[in-house]
XYZ file of C-alpha atoms in Angstrom:
768
model
C 0.000 0.000 0.000
C 1.099 3.585 -0.713
C 0.077 6.527 1.482
C -0.448 9.970 -0.023
C -1.853 13.254 1.220
C -4.919 14.429 -0.703
C -6.303 17.856 0.193
C -4.763 17.466 3.666
C -6.235 13.971 4.184
C -4.098 10.795 4.420
C -5.185 8.127 1.915
C -3.766 4.599 1.476
C -4.146 2.918 -1.907
C -2.655 -0.027 -3.779
C 0.728 0.522 -5.385
C 0.228 1.298 -9.074
C -3.056 3.148 -8.457
C -3.637 6.573 -9.931
C -4.418 9.792 -8.073
C -8.014 9.451 -9.346
C -8.363 6.110 -7.528
C -7.097 7.694 -4.317
C -9.604 10.521 -4.713
C -12.437 8.009 -5.236
C -11.416 6.180 -2.066
C -11.302 9.436 -0.119
C -14.673 10.544 -1.481
C -13.142 13.563 -3.225
C -14.654 14.444 -6.602
C -12.264 15.433 -9.379
C -13.971 16.675 -12.571
C -13.377 14.386 -15.558
C -14.797 13.277 -18.906
C -12.640 10.552 -20.443
C -11.992 8.591 -17.235
C -14.386 5.705 -16.512
C -13.760 3.160 -13.772
C -14.468 0.195 -16.097
C -12.326 1.406 -19.025
C -8.615 1.798 -19.642
C -7.049 5.200 -19.010
C -6.797 7.493 -22.025
C -5.980 10.843 -20.360
C -7.157 12.777 -23.401
C -9.717 15.213 -21.949
C -7.331 16.785 -19.367
C -10.274 17.932 -17.245
C -8.901 16.133 -14.183
C -5.744 18.259 -13.849
C -4.635 18.538 -10.211
C -1.831 20.266 -8.349
C 0.902 17.784 -7.353
C 3.549 19.235 -5.059
C 7.001 19.531 -6.725
C 5.489 18.860 -10.174
C 6.258 21.736 -12.562
C 2.727 21.803 -14.019
C -0.755 20.440 -13.235
C -0.983 16.656 -13.708
C -3.943 14.531 -14.937
C -5.307 12.679 -11.910
C -6.440 9.713 -14.012
C -2.943 9.029 -15.385
C -0.610 10.076 -12.553
C 0.555 7.091 -10.465
C 0.667 7.565 -6.704
C 4.050 7.577 -4.959
C 4.819 7.340 -1.253
C 4.400 10.695 0.460
C 2.914 12.430 -2.589
C 0.990 15.610 -1.761
C -1.950 16.395 -4.045
C -4.276 19.385 -4.017
C -7.467 19.218 -6.060
C -8.939 22.567 -4.991
C -5.885 24.861 -5.110
C -5.829 27.918 -7.392
C -3.365 26.146 -9.671
C -5.691 23.152 -10.088
C -8.873 25.200 -10.483
C -7.308 27.520 -13.091
C -6.009 24.531 -15.048
C -9.468 22.923 -15.027
C -11.106 26.203 -16.059
C -8.634 26.512 -18.937
C -9.453 23.021 -20.167
C -13.183 23.772 -19.929
C -12.727 26.912 -22.052
C -11.023 24.880 -24.768
C -13.748 22.195 -24.645
C -16.459 24.824 -25.111
C -14.728 26.663 -27.978
C -16.317 24.460 -30.643
C -19.243 23.048 -28.676
C -22.628 23.944 -30.200
C -24.928 26.029 -28.022
C -27.896 23.693 -28.449
C -28.598 22.622 -24.865
C -32.314 23.565 -25.249
C -32.828 20.865 -27.891
C -30.193 18.336 -26.792
C -31.512 14.971 -25.573
C -28.679 14.832 -23.043
C -29.821 18.078 -21.387
C -30.299 17.593 -17.664
C -27.928 14.600 -17.412
C -24.940 15.961 -19.332
C -21.539 15.911 -17.638
C -20.290 18.779 -19.791
C -23.337 20.861 -18.881
C -22.864 20.139 -15.172
C -19.143 20.912 -15.121
C -19.516 24.015 -17.312
C -21.585 25.531 -14.490
C -18.686 25.106 -12.079
C -15.685 25.599 -14.350
C -16.973 27.485 -17.404
C -16.687 31.251 -18.052
C -19.698 33.512 -18.399
C -18.930 34.149 -22.059
C -16.553 32.854 -24.710
C -13.484 34.706 -26.000
C -13.747 32.680 -29.208
C -15.509 34.556 -32.002
C -14.540 32.401 -35.016
C -16.944 30.022 -36.744
C -17.490 26.754 -34.870
C -16.613 23.471 -36.539
C -19.346 21.189 -37.856
C -19.216 17.376 -37.891
C -21.708 15.662 -40.166
C -24.121 13.116 -38.725
C -23.802 9.389 -39.364
C -26.347 6.581 -39.551
C -25.056 3.674 -37.476
C -28.240 1.624 -37.133
C -31.629 1.726 -35.396
C -30.419 1.957 -31.790
C -27.804 4.730 -31.534
C -28.282 8.237 -32.906
C -25.142 10.051 -34.126
C -27.116 12.983 -35.527
C -25.225 15.673 -33.583
C -21.579 14.632 -33.630
C -20.534 18.299 -33.426
C -21.141 17.866 -29.678
C -18.425 15.177 -29.371
C -15.506 16.132 -27.086
C -13.312 13.183 -28.166
C -13.192 11.481 -24.776
C -13.061 8.127 -26.692
C -15.131 6.343 -24.048
C -17.273 4.789 -26.790
C -14.174 3.578 -28.656
C -12.662 2.017 -25.540
C -15.972 0.453 -24.515
C -16.170 -1.296 -27.887
C -12.615 -2.572 -27.689
C -12.532 -3.613 -24.051
C -16.063 -4.535 -22.941
C -17.990 -5.367 -26.122
C -14.877 -6.876 -27.690
C -15.124 -5.229 -31.110
C -13.840 -1.847 -32.178
C -16.833 -0.573 -34.131
C -16.074 3.105 -33.566
C -12.733 4.843 -33.954
C -11.143 8.278 -34.184
C -10.390 9.435 -37.720
C -8.199 12.395 -38.826
C -6.259 14.763 -36.550
C -6.565 18.090 -34.787
C -9.783 20.012 -35.375
C -10.669 17.525 -38.136
C -10.838 14.614 -35.654
C -14.141 12.780 -35.490
C -15.556 9.543 -34.127
C -16.967 7.305 -36.836
C -17.527 3.709 -37.871
C -15.298 1.915 -40.350
C -16.270 2.539 -43.994
C -19.850 3.449 -43.163
C -20.789 0.306 -41.268
C -23.479 0.138 -38.594
C -22.837 -0.510 -34.889
C -24.011 -4.088 -34.367
C -22.750 -5.120 -30.927
C -25.349 -6.679 -28.645
C -24.043 -4.319 -25.912
C -23.958 -1.168 -28.045
C -26.537 0.779 -26.029
C -24.046 1.166 -23.187
C -22.174 3.659 -25.385
C -25.175 5.984 -24.959
C -24.857 5.799 -21.165
C -21.134 6.456 -21.004
C -21.109 9.308 -23.548
C -20.609 12.402 -21.319
C -22.267 14.751 -23.854
C -25.153 14.540 -26.335
C -23.155 13.065 -29.207
C -24.459 9.494 -28.825
C -28.124 9.321 -27.868
C -30.873 6.702 -27.946
C -32.582 6.691 -31.332
C -35.889 5.131 -30.124
C -36.069 7.552 -27.155
C -34.946 10.641 -29.102
C -37.140 13.710 -28.462
C -39.662 11.645 -26.459
C -39.229 13.470 -23.151
C -36.952 15.658 -21.052
C -34.924 13.773 -18.479
C -36.385 15.801 -15.584
C -39.913 14.811 -16.652
C -39.174 11.121 -16.119
C -39.867 9.126 -12.962
C -37.156 6.564 -12.194
C -38.112 3.150 -10.845
C -36.022 0.026 -10.185
C -36.707 -3.258 -11.941
C -35.091 -6.509 -13.131
C -34.576 -7.681 -16.713
C -36.960 -10.474 -17.815
C -34.722 -11.759 -20.616
C -31.583 -13.833 -19.990
C -30.445 -15.439 -16.748
C -28.156 -12.586 -15.659
C -31.064 -10.813 -13.975
C -29.649 -7.409 -14.918
C -30.776 -4.609 -12.606
C -32.624 -1.830 -14.422
C -33.864 1.705 -13.913
C -37.109 2.068 -15.851
C -37.964 5.680 -16.692
C -41.622 6.599 -16.979
C -43.720 9.568 -18.140
C -47.521 9.710 -18.169
C -47.816 6.029 -17.207
C -45.703 4.976 -20.194
C -42.229 3.434 -20.185
C -39.983 5.671 -22.300
C -36.474 4.529 -21.444
C -34.569 1.739 -19.678
C -31.024 2.191 -18.338
C -28.772 0.072 -16.079
C -28.848 0.126 -12.289
C -25.325 -0.575 -11.095
C -24.861 -3.879 -9.267
C -21.278 -5.157 -9.272
C -22.331 -8.697 -8.371
C -24.794 -9.040 -11.243
C -24.517 -6.738 -14.259
C -21.820 -4.270 -13.107
C -22.947 -1.033 -14.805
C -23.919 -2.561 -18.166
C -27.041 -4.040 -19.751
C -27.605 -5.820 -23.063
C -29.452 -4.078 -25.887
C -32.469 -6.356 -25.453
C -32.697 -5.266 -21.800
C -32.533 -1.625 -22.906
C -34.747 -1.480 -26.000
C -37.343 -4.253 -25.561
C -39.561 -1.698 -23.755
C -40.761 -0.592 -27.214
C -42.983 -3.697 -27.275
C -44.805 -2.441 -24.161
C -46.250 0.479 -26.129
C -46.810 -1.377 -29.406
C -49.984 -2.280 -31.288
C -49.191 -5.935 -30.614
C -50.401 -5.592 -26.995
C -53.512 -7.506 -25.981
C -55.722 -5.012 -24.161
C -58.882 -6.956 -23.217
C -59.949 -10.594 -22.642
C -61.168 -12.281 -25.828
C -63.068 -15.481 -26.573
C -63.331 -17.185 -29.964
C -66.965 -17.842 -30.864
C -67.941 -19.330 -34.201
C -64.416 -18.745 -35.513
C -64.540 -15.001 -34.721
C -62.874 -13.199 -31.817
C -65.093 -11.317 -29.404
C -64.049 -8.988 -26.560
C -65.544 -9.872 -23.175
C -65.166 -8.741 -19.584
C -62.877 -10.517 -17.122
C -65.667 -12.267 -15.237
C -67.050 -13.805 -18.426
C -63.604 -14.870 -19.662
C -62.482 -16.481 -16.382
C -65.799 -18.252 -15.843
C -65.560 -19.573 -19.417
C -62.073 -20.938 -18.667
C -63.062 -22.415 -15.296
C -66.190 -24.099 -16.704
C -64.210 -25.387 -19.686
C -61.538 -26.955 -17.458
C -64.153 -28.541 -15.186
C -66.007 -29.931 -18.205
C -62.885 -31.391 -19.800
C -61.833 -32.932 -16.479
C -65.266 -34.540 -16.175
C -65.279 -35.820 -19.766
C -61.661 -36.867 -20.251
C -60.072 -36.959 -16.801
C -57.582 -34.656 -15.110
C -54.703 -36.190 -17.064
C -56.034 -34.523 -20.232
C -55.298 -31.051 -18.794
C -51.825 -29.544 -19.097
C -50.025 -26.225 -18.693
C -46.912 -24.781 -20.275
C -45.279 -21.711 -18.767
C -42.365 -19.700 -20.062
C -39.347 -19.376 -17.759
C -39.524 -15.637 -18.539
C -42.571 -15.639 -16.212
C -42.208 -14.734 -12.538
C -41.823 -17.124 -9.611
C -45.309 -16.151 -8.453
C -47.009 -16.803 -11.797
C -45.343 -20.190 -12.306
C -46.114 -21.275 -8.730
C -49.819 -20.484 -9.056
C -49.990 -22.114 -12.498
C -48.509 -25.303 -11.001
C -50.952 -25.117 -8.081
C -53.941 -24.873 -10.451
C -52.835 -27.853 -12.540
C -52.130 -30.003 -9.480
C -55.298 -28.800 -7.788
C -57.225 -30.191 -10.777
C -55.494 -33.548 -10.250
C -52.953 -33.346 -13.090
C -49.148 -33.258 -13.005
C -48.849 -32.051 -16.601
C -46.898 -28.820 -16.200
C -43.557 -27.790 -17.666
C -41.449 -24.779 -18.560
C -38.796 -26.680 -20.590
C -40.402 -26.212 -24.008
C -37.116 -26.308 -25.940
C -35.680 -29.368 -24.171
C -35.274 -32.751 -25.820
C -33.972 -34.821 -22.853
C -36.309 -34.613 -19.850
C -34.411 -37.179 -17.777
C -31.865 -34.493 -16.960
C -33.752 -32.838 -14.096
C -32.667 -31.972 -10.578
C -34.403 -33.700 -7.669
C -37.866 -32.399 -6.710
C -37.685 -28.828 -5.466
C -34.029 -28.466 -6.505
C -32.637 -26.654 -9.518
C -29.816 -26.809 -12.031
C -27.789 -23.584 -11.828
C -24.580 -21.768 -12.779
C -22.476 -23.680 -10.254
C -20.627 -20.520 -9.192
C -21.336 -16.825 -8.730
C -21.814 -14.508 -11.709
C -19.089 -12.163 -10.424
C -16.588 -15.056 -10.311
C -16.810 -15.446 -14.106
C -14.650 -12.322 -14.395
C -11.969 -13.908 -12.193
C -11.691 -17.346 -13.813
C -8.333 -18.697 -14.936
C -9.797 -21.484 -17.075
C -13.226 -22.039 -18.630
C -14.753 -24.639 -20.942
C -18.069 -23.622 -22.525
C -20.124 -26.396 -24.144
C -23.047 -25.846 -26.526
C -23.530 -22.101 -26.291
C -23.542 -19.145 -28.642
C -22.257 -17.182 -25.677
C -22.384 -13.667 -27.121
C -25.976 -13.879 -28.263
C -27.342 -16.150 -25.521
C -25.717 -14.343 -22.570
C -24.171 -11.000 -23.597
C -23.214 -9.978 -20.049
C -21.702 -13.369 -19.169
C -19.703 -13.077 -22.389
C -18.464 -9.645 -21.252
C -17.289 -11.154 -17.947
C -15.462 -14.036 -19.660
C -13.999 -11.503 -22.106
C -12.653 -9.586 -19.110
C -11.178 -12.809 -17.721
C -9.562 -13.567 -21.095
C -8.024 -10.066 -21.175
C -6.506 -10.881 -17.776
C -4.959 -14.044 -19.235
C -7.663 -16.681 -18.655
C -7.767 -19.581 -21.118
C -11.319 -19.969 -22.486
C -12.115 -23.098 -24.534
C -15.335 -24.154 -26.237
C -17.039 -27.142 -27.792
C -19.921 -26.272 -30.085
C -21.238 -26.279 -33.618
C -19.635 -23.241 -35.179
C -16.697 -20.882 -34.991
C -18.900 -17.897 -34.091
C -16.710 -14.977 -33.122
C -17.008 -14.526 -29.362
C -14.736 -11.456 -29.615
C -12.202 -12.887 -27.195
C -9.067 -14.996 -27.563
C -9.875 -18.704 -27.283
C -7.345 -21.241 -26.044
C -9.145 -24.006 -27.964
C -12.259 -24.207 -30.112
C -13.755 -27.459 -31.317
C -16.509 -27.295 -33.929
C -18.465 -30.559 -34.153
C -22.000 -31.559 -35.136
C -24.507 -31.572 -32.232
C -24.568 -35.377 -32.304
C -20.797 -35.299 -31.703
C -20.764 -33.112 -28.572
C -21.036 -36.103 -26.255
C -18.060 -37.794 -27.926
C -16.057 -34.541 -27.900
C -16.524 -34.294 -24.110
C -15.658 -37.989 -23.756
C -12.438 -37.288 -25.667
C -11.566 -34.459 -23.262
C -12.243 -36.819 -20.346
C -9.974 -39.440 -21.942
C -7.218 -36.831 -22.329
C -7.508 -35.934 -18.624
C -7.016 -39.475 -17.343
C -8.323 -42.995 -16.853
C -11.716 -43.888 -15.461
C -13.824 -41.657 -17.707
C -17.501 -42.734 -17.782
C -17.553 -43.060 -21.590
C -14.885 -44.346 -23.974
C -13.056 -41.535 -25.750
C -9.971 -40.819 -27.827
C -7.425 -38.267 -26.681
C -7.338 -36.195 -29.889
C -5.092 -33.154 -30.223
C -8.057 -30.814 -29.655
C -9.116 -32.780 -26.578
C -5.570 -32.701 -25.191
C -5.434 -28.921 -25.593
C -8.694 -28.470 -23.679
C -7.682 -31.003 -21.025
C -4.263 -29.407 -20.494
C -5.950 -26.041 -20.060
C -8.421 -27.339 -17.452
C -5.811 -29.259 -15.471
C -3.765 -26.081 -14.952
C -4.926 -22.857 -13.297
C -6.645 -22.197 -9.975
C -10.174 -20.897 -10.621
C -11.974 -22.831 -13.355
C -15.431 -23.718 -14.585
C -17.165 -26.020 -17.053
C -20.227 -24.165 -18.328
C -23.041 -25.890 -20.209
C -24.908 -23.560 -22.551
C -28.538 -23.364 -23.633
C -28.068 -25.814 -26.499
C -26.337 -28.313 -24.144
C -29.315 -28.144 -21.751
C -31.756 -28.614 -24.653
C -29.702 -31.385 -26.310
C -31.109 -34.912 -26.802
C -28.107 -36.195 -24.784
C -28.248 -33.489 -22.090
C -27.967 -36.108 -19.302
C -24.789 -37.576 -20.798
C -23.263 -34.139 -21.338
C -23.835 -33.250 -17.670
C -22.451 -36.596 -16.460
C -19.274 -36.125 -18.520
C -18.938 -32.499 -17.422
C -19.281 -33.565 -13.770
C -16.511 -36.141 -14.186
C -14.248 -33.583 -15.861
C -15.027 -31.076 -13.094
C -14.249 -33.610 -10.378
C -10.883 -34.501 -11.955
C -9.780 -30.912 -12.595
C -11.330 -29.066 -9.637
C -13.590 -27.024 -11.889
C -17.102 -25.962 -10.956
C -19.799 -27.333 -13.268
C -22.995 -25.506 -14.098
C -25.576 -24.334 -16.598
C -25.634 -20.832 -18.024
C -29.464 -21.280 -17.924
C -31.613 -19.833 -20.670
C -34.195 -17.452 -19.234
C -34.614 -14.896 -16.462
C -36.351 -17.418 -14.222
C -35.131 -20.849 -15.352
C -33.790 -21.574 -11.850
C -36.946 -20.217 -10.186
C -39.197 -22.326 -12.415
C -37.434 -25.466 -11.178
C -37.614 -24.379 -7.527
C -41.396 -23.865 -7.670
C -41.819 -27.300 -9.301
C -43.169 -25.997 -12.604
C -42.322 -29.367 -14.153
C -43.697 -32.911 -13.658
C -42.921 -34.303 -10.201
C -44.451 -37.792 -10.207
C -46.142 -39.096 -13.334
C -47.045 -36.030 -15.367
C -46.362 -35.406 -19.036
C -43.333 -33.250 -19.812
C -43.375 -30.473 -22.414
C -42.173 -32.805 -25.170
C -44.967 -35.303 -24.488
C -47.618 -32.581 -24.186
C -46.611 -31.047 -27.513
C -46.638 -34.277 -29.521
C -49.713 -36.342 -30.199
C -53.216 -35.637 -28.950
C -52.976 -36.448 -25.227
C -54.127 -33.006 -24.083
C -57.694 -31.770 -24.403
C -57.128 -28.515 -22.458
C -53.901 -26.492 -22.540
C -53.089 -23.380 -20.494
C -50.214 -21.330 -21.943
C -48.470 -18.752 -19.751
C -46.335 -16.172 -21.539
C -45.439 -18.573 -24.313
C -46.247 -19.387 -27.933
C -45.203 -23.043 -28.346
C -45.077 -22.724 -32.130
C -42.136 -20.342 -31.632
C -40.851 -21.612 -28.271
C -40.986 -25.424 -28.561
C -38.257 -27.863 -29.564
C -40.515 -29.132 -32.367
C -42.595 -26.275 -33.789
C -44.566 -28.359 -36.301
C -45.552 -30.992 -33.714
C -46.530 -28.252 -31.222
C -48.860 -26.650 -33.763
C -50.589 -30.005 -34.413
C -50.968 -30.761 -30.696
C -52.556 -27.373 -30.037
C -54.913 -27.765 -33.006
C -56.064 -31.107 -31.600
C -56.914 -29.691 -28.140
C -60.516 -28.796 -27.335
C -59.584 -25.676 -25.384
C -56.390 -23.593 -25.480
C -56.119 -20.716 -22.986
C -53.396 -18.140 -23.647
C -52.226 -15.774 -20.887
C -49.995 -13.208 -22.562
C -49.367 -9.462 -22.764
C -49.495 -9.799 -26.564
C -51.881 -11.060 -29.262
C -50.204 -14.449 -29.249
C -51.526 -17.759 -30.562
C -54.577 -16.347 -32.318
C -54.460 -19.258 -34.815
C -54.976 -21.996 -32.213
C -56.237 -20.270 -29.024
C -59.835 -20.263 -27.785
C -59.361 -17.699 -25.007
C -56.889 -14.787 -24.780
C -56.271 -13.289 -21.346
C -54.153 -10.081 -21.242
C -51.610 -10.361 -18.402
C -49.121 -7.706 -17.388
C -45.510 -7.679 -18.595
C -42.744 -7.176 -16.017
C -43.178 -3.394 -15.941
C -46.855 -3.604 -14.947
C -46.753 -6.240 -12.207
C -44.811 -7.147 -9.089
C -42.888 -10.389 -9.039
C -39.566 -12.168 -8.645
C -36.945 -13.897 -10.759
C -34.204 -16.272 -9.613
C -31.159 -15.774 -11.814
C -28.481 -18.256 -12.892
C -26.512 -17.997 -9.624
C -29.657 -18.539 -7.510
C -30.096 -14.874 -6.549
C -33.723 -14.009 -5.780
C -34.562 -10.524 -7.099
C -37.999 -9.006 -6.603
C -39.463 -5.989 -8.347
C -42.671 -3.972 -8.418
C -44.721 -2.630 -11.302
C -43.454 0.712 -12.568
C -46.617 1.717 -14.468
C -50.269 0.768 -14.100
C -51.474 -2.120 -16.298
C -52.505 -1.127 -19.821
C -56.278 -0.982 -20.445
C -57.854 -4.245 -19.189
C -54.523 -5.979 -18.577
C -54.147 -7.610 -15.133
C -51.089 -9.009 -13.284
C -50.660 -12.680 -14.144
C -50.507 -13.831 -10.518
C -53.854 -12.134 -9.803
C -55.494 -13.733 -12.840
C -54.289 -17.190 -11.778
C -55.322 -16.652 -8.164
C -58.875 -15.704 -9.207
C -59.011 -18.657 -11.609
C -58.034 -20.926 -8.698
C -60.934 -19.455 -6.676
C -63.393 -20.029 -9.532
C -62.226 -23.643 -9.797
C -62.889 -24.074 -6.062
C -59.268 -25.010 -5.270
C -57.669 -24.600 -1.833
C -54.659 -22.310 -1.281
C -55.727 -19.386 -3.473
C -56.317 -16.711 -0.845
C -53.187 -14.557 -1.275
C -53.532 -10.774 -1.106
C -50.109 -9.848 -2.502
C -47.357 -11.197 -4.708
C -45.115 -11.254 -1.597
C -47.442 -13.815 0.016
C -47.328 -15.920 -3.152
C -43.532 -15.707 -3.221
C -43.264 -16.866 0.410
C -45.465 -19.867 -0.312
C -43.601 -20.632 -3.538
C -40.012 -20.480 -2.317
C -40.108 -20.660 1.458
C -36.674 -20.092 2.971
C -33.222 -21.167 1.842
C -32.597 -21.179 -1.922
C -28.835 -21.813 -1.885
C -29.301 -25.250 -0.322
C -31.603 -26.302 -3.152
C -29.217 -25.590 -6.025
C -27.725 -28.785 -7.397
C -26.109 -29.986 -10.599
C -25.495 -33.476 -9.228
C -26.364 -36.432 -11.422
C -25.958 -40.162 -10.907
C -26.768 -40.985 -14.524
C -24.158 -42.680 -16.685
C -23.571 -41.305 -20.187
C -24.964 -43.424 -23.006
C -23.196 -43.576 -26.362
C -25.555 -42.709 -29.232
C -25.134 -43.577 -32.902
C -24.720 -40.609 -35.250
C -27.845 -39.834 -37.245
C -27.860 -40.027 -41.037
C -28.544 -37.010 -43.255
C -27.985 -33.297 -42.771
C -28.174 -32.415 -39.074
C -30.097 -29.344 -38.030
C -28.619 -26.954 -35.506
C -31.516 -24.729 -34.433
C -29.881 -21.682 -32.902
C -32.221 -19.224 -31.193
C -31.547 -15.700 -32.546
C -30.887 -13.084 -29.864
C -34.021 -11.101 -30.761
C -36.343 -14.098 -30.980
C -36.059 -15.335 -27.383
C -39.343 -14.027 -25.955
C -42.429 -11.998 -26.840
C -40.969 -8.675 -25.661
C -37.973 -8.725 -28.006
C -40.035 -10.170 -30.867
C -42.341 -7.155 -30.677
C -39.621 -4.504 -30.314
C -39.392 -2.692 -33.642
C -35.883 -1.295 -33.223
C -34.399 -4.632 -32.151
C -35.928 -6.322 -35.200
C -34.356 -3.632 -37.433
C -30.827 -4.389 -36.198
C -28.497 -6.569 -38.261
C -29.120 -9.450 -35.822
C -32.866 -8.990 -36.235
C -32.942 -8.588 -40.016
C -30.529 -11.416 -40.804
C -31.897 -13.981 -38.336
C -33.944 -15.922 -40.908
C -31.103 -17.405 -42.967
C -29.708 -20.907 -43.405
C -26.004 -21.268 -42.557
C -24.274 -23.967 -44.607
C -20.761 -25.460 -44.465
C -18.461 -25.203 -47.480
C -18.977 -28.801 -48.674
C -22.783 -28.545 -48.587
C -22.676 -25.097 -50.214
C -20.664 -26.477 -53.132
C -22.738 -29.650 -53.344
C -25.930 -27.589 -53.773
C -24.196 -25.262 -56.263
C -25.072 -22.127 -54.295
C -23.937 -18.549 -54.769
C -24.472 -15.423 -52.674
C -28.120 -14.382 -52.791
C -29.467 -17.877 -53.521
C -32.307 -19.385 -51.520
C -32.682 -22.951 -50.267
C -35.760 -25.037 -49.557
C -35.589 -26.759 -46.170
C -37.835 -29.786 -45.610
C -38.228 -31.462 -42.217
C -40.926 -33.744 -40.789
C -43.313 -32.883 -43.600
C -42.937 -29.115 -43.171
C -40.977 -26.803 -45.466
C -39.399 -23.352 -45.403
C -37.658 -21.259 -48.027
C -34.820 -19.095 -46.723
C -31.744 -17.199 -47.984
C -28.576 -19.296 -47.840
C -25.371 -18.099 -46.201
C -21.924 -19.706 -46.418
C -20.648 -20.360 -42.884
C -17.071 -21.557 -43.140
C -16.785 -22.734 -39.495
C -19.707 -25.193 -39.635
C -18.868 -28.918 -39.576
C -19.727 -30.929 -42.688
C -23.250 -32.314 -42.688
C -24.702 -29.605 -40.414
C -27.049 -26.776 -41.370
C -27.807 -23.868 -39.058
C -31.577 -23.306 -39.347
C -32.832 -20.965 -36.606
C -35.771 -21.628 -34.293
C -38.106 -19.087 -32.721
C -39.024 -17.468 -36.046
C -42.299 -17.474 -37.978
C -40.307 -18.321 -41.136
C -39.176 -21.678 -39.670
C -42.293 -22.528 -37.629
C -43.354 -25.242 -40.106
C -40.206 -27.283 -39.445
C -39.692 -30.075 -36.920
C -37.212 -31.034 -34.211
C -34.457 -28.608 -33.246
C -31.869 -31.418 -33.300
C -33.417 -33.418 -36.138
C -32.331 -34.049 -39.726
C -33.169 -32.003 -42.821
C -33.440 -32.236 -46.570
C -32.058 -29.238 -48.473
C -32.403 -28.187 -52.098
C -31.567 -25.078 -54.077
C -34.572 -22.978 -55.098
């Protein structure tokens, strides 16, 4: 530790720290623009000049290392005059457009100009003008004349997002921030550049000119998308959500959020919202009041139970739903005498479940991902599935961690990889068995120590902090049980933690509240194939887009006598009989349990739209109408207490006693059904700006390996016809060099591929 004197106060900081770090520790504010605690030091704004004793001139606090006995003054005349001089230079070319600037009211330059700026400018020459740029649907660069060249956005792209999409071109007064050769900004974390821009140069395009910052109410919430459970500040005006920004939580999302967390709010105000209960009568939809709709549902369920038995009733709930909603849904189904409830719509192997009341989880804390020395990620498109986990592993890799992966493609994770093995989905089990064989004897499945396996094994055997992480596709895989068993063996031999990245905001919570069969019920795969179900209750999900086999799900729903859809959106109109409008996360209270088992509760930030009602209230009243016991809760907190009880940590388990089973490779072209980042749930599907991004526009394409591309005689711009299980789709073809031979990437979760079958099935392809 080094001790310095800062404004007469003794401060001890780590050796190698900067004066700025000492000031932060002492609670002393030093004005700055380019410095950001999560980014590297650039020292190019010079606003943080301070007076260091024995230094011939003021020194930048962000780039001046502390030395033993150093004396620093941040409020001396020398320091203040230096800071005022820098401010005068910054304002020389800055446009005087605060009245129409979206950043007004939360602008660092505006705030500091009050304290350090002069009353009038001595500069009378013409100000410089920087022309606007179009960088996509999320970020507005319309007023780049405001840019003060702090380069925060450039450094964020390089260091946190992993790709340098913005850079500084030219020199002197001709300097400007721009993209490379007119490209758009496509990072899944790009919206964070808006937050860290200290002026109004980068602003939110969807929010632009919607409101003044001081008109907005700020309310805390939790992201309903991936399993990070990012903490949010939702900003509201006139009972409408107008903006979402991050709430800092070092243990969860640091100070970042993904673009889907930030911009999915657009769906809340869209025409796709369901605003009143509806019943289909004679093939036509009719609006009804809540009493009529719920009595119709209750009478229908009672009738079907009487005619076909309780086993003909089933419920499917999305893991993007809250703990409270899933608990009450499970209580209704079991109260009727059925055990047919599940949230695992995309899964193919239902034997891979934790014991009753326990849950598969990350296996370590989210924060520890940043500190890993070694990591093996299996079956995940990490960047698109879990953008904030990817940022943490990227940080670990920058520190020197060795990250390895086993998956289908060579998708660019924007981080150095120690090893990357691209194999067909049917080969993942063998690839893990090979790694186990390279580690040592006694592996639970015969494997061959290939060069790739040896590289991964050598990486995992070394290092202190390490993890084997199973991705969404590994959890949904037909051999999910075998993959976990092999991962557990590898973890036990190498000292690595083993866990699931987990797909949705409440995947862990859904398991804890037993929203899956416990004794003899049908799982999601069984419910969505055949004609076993006569009544289906769907919570926050459209199985045609969310199921492992879209075509089979559509047939099963068509065969049911009654399908009840609880959703904030007009979902399932083709097959539903009743539509009940339930509140999205901004209009209800509830809880999510994230990947590390952290319970996070939130309250509604706006009142429910029109006739929309909180999902837990709808389910509670339905339980009353069905005459079931245990539906007398007055608040979501009471439901949560009943659902989860006490200790959560003791109920998190990835243990398995199953032995891996070798499976023969299937014949034909294997399908890898990736789930595009903006097709994961109804909120992102209905967000206009997210669908206009490159990820949104280019989701519906077929990725083909080189051999298959040449075999079909394809060229850029050609389309292919994909046939599977009797269904067909016609999509643009794209050459994907990293794909293994005999594999085609055909996305799930899209209307364009909803006629196709199993996510891990086989396909027939032909050129159109």
